XYZ file of C-alpha atoms in Angstrom:
342
model
C 143.518 -63.191 50.526
C 144.693 -60.558 47.705
C 147.505 -58.699 49.017
C 147.269 -55.332 51.028
C 148.197 -52.631 48.747
C 151.437 -50.810 49.210
C 150.559 -47.216 50.025
C 148.357 -48.420 52.276
C 150.216 -50.714 54.020
C 153.022 -48.215 54.991
C 150.285 -45.112 56.122
C 149.205 -47.823 58.783
C 152.373 -48.354 59.837
C 152.922 -45.136 60.615
C 149.397 -43.966 61.858
C 150.151 -44.188 66.041
C 148.626 -47.031 67.551
C 144.922 -46.386 68.043
C 144.238 -43.776 65.956
C 141.782 -44.198 62.876
C 141.774 -41.801 59.949
C 138.919 -40.330 61.249
C 141.371 -39.608 64.459
C 143.275 -38.167 62.973
C 141.526 -35.975 60.622
C 139.896 -34.371 63.708
C 143.392 -33.937 64.935
C 145.036 -32.012 62.614
C 141.477 -30.066 62.466
C 141.634 -29.083 66.191
C 145.443 -28.135 65.662
C 144.532 -25.908 62.839
C 141.283 -24.613 65.671
C 144.102 -23.820 68.266
C 146.169 -22.102 66.538
C 143.670 -19.831 64.765
C 142.864 -18.935 68.141
C 145.825 -17.971 69.371
C 146.672 -15.890 66.415
C 143.244 -14.179 66.887
C 143.905 -13.895 70.560
C 147.634 -12.448 69.537
C 146.495 -9.953 67.187
C 143.197 -8.749 69.809
C 146.494 -8.304 72.062
C 148.618 -5.812 70.263
C 148.504 -2.249 70.853
C 147.711 -0.280 67.953
C 148.998 3.135 67.812
C 147.577 5.854 65.177
C 149.054 9.171 64.224
C 146.103 12.112 64.216
C 146.947 15.330 62.823
C 145.217 18.452 62.374
C 145.887 22.074 62.207
C 143.991 24.067 65.104
C 146.057 25.324 67.841
C 146.808 23.922 71.525
C 144.821 25.871 72.763
C 141.446 25.814 70.591
C 138.095 23.501 71.236
C 140.064 21.054 68.260
C 143.002 20.564 69.711
C 140.992 19.560 72.992
C 138.615 17.691 71.443
C 141.189 15.685 69.765
C 142.923 14.869 73.278
C 139.302 13.568 74.989
C 138.376 11.888 71.451
C 142.006 10.123 72.064
C 141.452 9.302 75.578
C 137.940 7.909 74.970
C 139.210 5.657 72.875
C 142.056 4.336 75.097
C 139.865 4.033 77.316
C 137.251 1.931 75.464
C 139.767 -0.038 74.137
C 141.887 -0.821 77.478
C 144.591 0.083 76.365
C 144.449 -1.777 72.453
C 144.595 1.691 70.565
C 147.182 4.892 71.456
C 146.570 7.748 69.642
C 148.984 10.463 69.462
C 148.253 14.336 68.284
C 149.715 16.214 66.629
C 148.133 19.420 66.675
C 149.086 23.140 65.388
C 150.364 21.645 61.549
C 153.173 19.977 63.279
C 153.747 17.522 60.266
C 152.718 19.892 57.423
C 149.994 22.102 55.599
C 146.383 20.779 56.097
C 146.771 19.445 52.369
C 150.134 17.983 53.255
C 148.244 16.612 56.166
C 145.627 14.852 54.439
C 147.454 13.652 51.193
C 149.615 11.704 54.108
C 146.257 10.455 55.585
C 144.944 8.981 51.622
C 148.769 7.624 51.251
C 148.391 6.125 55.123
C 151.483 8.233 56.037
C 148.998 9.753 58.774
C 146.187 7.830 60.666
C 143.274 10.440 61.486
C 143.312 13.847 60.606
C 140.965 16.339 60.480
C 141.073 18.447 57.093
C 137.562 21.096 56.723
C 135.559 20.854 53.822
C 137.995 23.026 51.198
C 140.403 20.361 52.327
C 138.310 17.790 51.144
C 136.611 19.594 48.222
C 139.912 19.584 46.270
C 139.247 14.978 45.597
C 134.806 15.218 46.126
C 133.813 18.880 45.271
C 130.332 18.019 46.596
C 132.676 19.303 49.983
C 133.107 22.619 48.316
C 129.163 22.389 48.343
C 129.478 23.325 52.099
C 132.015 26.463 51.658
C 128.855 28.269 49.362
C 128.869 31.743 50.589
C 125.792 32.512 53.300
C 124.386 29.326 52.096
C 123.817 28.374 55.533
C 121.359 30.481 58.041
C 122.590 29.291 61.316
C 124.572 26.630 63.629
C 120.990 24.740 64.064
C 120.687 24.571 60.235
C 124.255 23.865 59.248
C 124.445 20.477 61.970
C 120.450 19.347 60.115
C 122.338 19.346 56.500
C 125.586 18.447 57.404
C 123.967 15.113 59.723
C 122.097 14.133 57.194
C 121.479 12.568 54.446
C 125.251 14.783 53.311
C 126.929 12.219 55.268
C 126.080 8.874 53.140
C 126.167 11.358 49.944
C 130.010 12.923 50.276
C 131.277 9.535 52.078
C 130.791 7.663 49.374
C 133.722 9.185 47.211
C 136.118 9.895 50.203
C 136.048 5.677 50.724
C 137.157 5.932 46.561
C 140.120 8.104 47.812
C 141.029 5.528 50.540
C 139.304 7.588 53.616
C 136.161 7.212 55.984
C 134.441 10.176 57.365
C 133.600 8.642 60.863
C 131.969 12.467 62.036
C 131.751 15.639 61.107
C 132.923 18.003 64.395
C 133.474 22.166 64.115
C 135.323 25.561 62.972
C 132.497 27.890 63.034
C 131.288 30.513 60.961
C 134.079 32.587 59.142
C 133.778 36.280 60.027
C 136.546 39.216 59.020
C 139.567 41.233 60.546
C 141.984 44.108 59.283
C 144.041 46.913 60.894
C 142.407 49.488 58.606
C 138.860 50.574 59.287
C 135.622 48.885 60.498
C 133.095 46.710 57.942
C 129.780 47.840 58.131
C 129.005 47.090 54.151
C 130.448 45.526 51.129
C 132.229 48.936 49.824
C 134.643 49.068 53.039
C 135.855 45.684 52.067
C 136.721 46.681 48.784
C 140.809 47.454 48.055
C 141.726 45.360 51.816
C 144.087 42.727 51.084
C 143.009 40.157 52.965
C 144.627 36.405 53.467
C 142.643 33.865 52.769
C 143.798 30.154 52.934
C 143.855 28.643 49.384
C 140.645 27.110 49.020
C 138.992 28.282 45.897
C 135.287 28.875 47.772
C 136.881 31.476 50.134
C 138.701 33.643 47.741
C 135.656 33.642 45.391
C 133.597 35.678 47.928
C 136.054 37.545 49.432
C 136.667 38.946 45.540
C 133.418 39.184 45.366
C 133.375 41.729 47.609
C 136.154 43.879 46.069
C 139.161 42.263 48.437
C 142.498 41.805 47.011
C 143.047 37.945 47.849
C 146.433 37.034 49.361
C 147.316 33.351 50.146
C 149.853 32.928 53.105
C 150.803 30.135 55.189
C 148.564 30.240 58.296
C 151.875 29.811 60.499
C 153.416 32.939 59.006
C 150.022 35.438 59.352
C 150.581 36.903 62.555
C 154.006 38.563 61.039
C 153.097 39.659 57.544
C 149.493 41.479 59.656
C 151.862 42.988 62.081
C 154.527 43.878 59.173
C 151.730 45.658 57.148
C 152.160 42.856 53.959
C 148.576 42.053 54.334
C 145.595 44.449 55.897
C 143.186 41.722 56.849
C 142.352 37.960 57.455
C 138.910 35.844 57.790
C 138.593 32.966 60.366
C 135.835 32.007 62.958
C 135.855 34.136 66.049
C 137.492 30.708 68.141
C 140.790 30.690 65.677
C 140.583 34.570 65.874
C 140.965 34.927 69.642
C 143.153 31.052 70.577
C 146.029 32.226 67.723
C 145.844 36.448 69.387
C 145.079 37.522 66.245
C 143.616 40.776 67.864
C 147.250 41.908 68.760
C 147.394 43.648 64.876
C 143.582 43.140 64.335
C 141.994 46.395 65.006
C 138.587 45.656 63.947
C 136.428 42.376 63.767
C 132.760 42.252 61.422
C 131.072 39.513 62.086
C 130.329 38.526 58.618
C 129.440 34.785 59.037
C 130.310 34.801 55.161
C 130.837 31.059 54.495
C 131.081 27.554 57.491
C 133.165 25.221 57.677
C 133.743 22.465 59.646
C 136.543 19.554 60.468
C 135.955 16.345 59.094
C 136.988 13.543 61.120
C 138.204 10.870 58.480
C 140.752 7.937 58.833
C 143.148 5.729 56.023
C 140.888 3.535 54.785
C 143.004 0.452 55.322
C 143.628 1.864 59.032
C 140.247 1.178 59.428
C 139.598 -2.150 57.951
C 142.262 -3.445 60.488
C 140.338 -2.722 63.375
C 137.545 -4.846 64.588
C 134.397 -4.146 64.750
C 133.691 -3.635 67.926
C 136.691 -1.598 68.018
C 134.762 0.299 64.318
C 132.445 0.941 66.616
C 134.735 2.876 69.555
C 136.072 4.605 67.478
C 133.180 6.040 65.580
C 131.398 6.793 68.735
C 133.778 8.850 70.169
C 134.765 10.480 67.445
C 130.829 11.708 67.335
C 130.954 12.126 71.424
C 134.095 14.682 70.710
C 132.575 16.423 67.481
C 129.432 16.690 69.830
C 131.526 18.601 72.718
C 133.423 20.816 70.017
C 130.323 22.339 69.287
C 129.284 22.454 71.793
C 132.813 24.541 72.962
C 133.154 26.910 70.145
C 129.467 27.779 70.499
C 129.206 28.362 74.077
C 132.473 30.192 74.178
C 131.915 32.246 70.715
C 129.703 35.758 72.998
C 132.475 35.219 76.050
C 135.046 35.469 73.490
C 133.662 38.645 71.341
C 133.341 40.331 75.024
C 137.056 40.045 75.774
C 138.029 40.813 72.251
C 135.996 44.051 73.255
C 138.593 44.887 76.217
C 141.258 44.402 74.538
C 140.543 46.732 71.835
C 139.396 45.478 68.971
C 136.431 46.991 67.445
C 133.457 44.731 66.367
C 130.676 44.880 64.062
C 128.043 43.793 63.453
C 126.899 44.094 59.184
C 123.716 43.505 57.656
C 124.083 40.202 55.815
C 122.392 41.001 53.356
C 123.712 43.444 51.650
C 127.259 41.269 51.279
C 124.855 38.053 50.430
C 124.125 40.597 47.412
C 127.373 41.063 46.678
C 127.620 37.276 45.842
C 126.416 36.743 42.189
C 130.175 36.483 40.402
C 130.996 34.104 43.824
C 128.105 31.354 42.745
C 128.508 32.131 39.025
C 132.911 30.577 39.852
C 131.041 27.735 42.084
C 128.983 25.982 39.376
C 132.965 25.020 38.598
C 134.449 24.181 41.652
C 131.353 22.021 43.823
C 129.558 21.842 40.534
C 126.149 22.978 39.450
C 124.154 19.493 39.519
C 125.529 19.188 43.196
C 124.859 22.357 44.358
C 120.948 21.434 43.279
C 120.895 18.604 44.652
C 122.944 19.904 48.218
């Protein structure tokens, strides 16, 4: 009888009695499987803490919707995902927060299209003066093919677009005179955010554009450093701008929404079920905010009147007719091809 190879002989001696090579392999596979299941279960059991930062005031529907979103996610994930809200530019200006969101220092943010337009010209199309005729028109466009068309650009910079929320049609306030025609805007020093689409609209009307940090706007208005500003009614009311502004013109010159975005790396760490919950709760919060802002607008206008603000309703067609120079400049800001496709 031939001698058994030494290596095989040693292996057989080291093997537990009664265990065949096949059983050994099965045992090792079972151990690996058990450890994998335990690891996955442990990961799923871990609490995920996120930061959501935005620029809306604490009493603004944008912040209330953020809280609703956070509560909905926490409840449906049974506390596995906890979201802390940082409103009112607590973590920096909108542009700073968006940069942090892209970097991953902030998990979620609510920029509006003008902020995102610095990274993708497609978002600047939304800011075209008088491009939307109504809220229903805006919803149809932004909730339609636009999301997929624009979201692909965000993924390239590390963001995932969850849903469109609301901000509203922007209107003009000032401390000097009622605005009924474009001529009434001429010469007013008007504060706008640093987004070019908003600036070109005011400049087309003959206003002198000033850039002031929003947290300093009340002081600048009160001291007469600037004459006016432009924002949706909800912002004017929530931030008590009526204390320094006597006149409100319902110009509705541009429309914008908060856009709910999440850092792509954070998103990819969530389970498919968690992603589903986050997406659904984002849409739910956005729908609530839309309804809240729109339903409250008429009531807020009446309250502004009671507080001494004179409200005018100019003929928008006359203002739109003044936008030729703004549209020409928007070709460079938004891209002529993007505008045509939009």
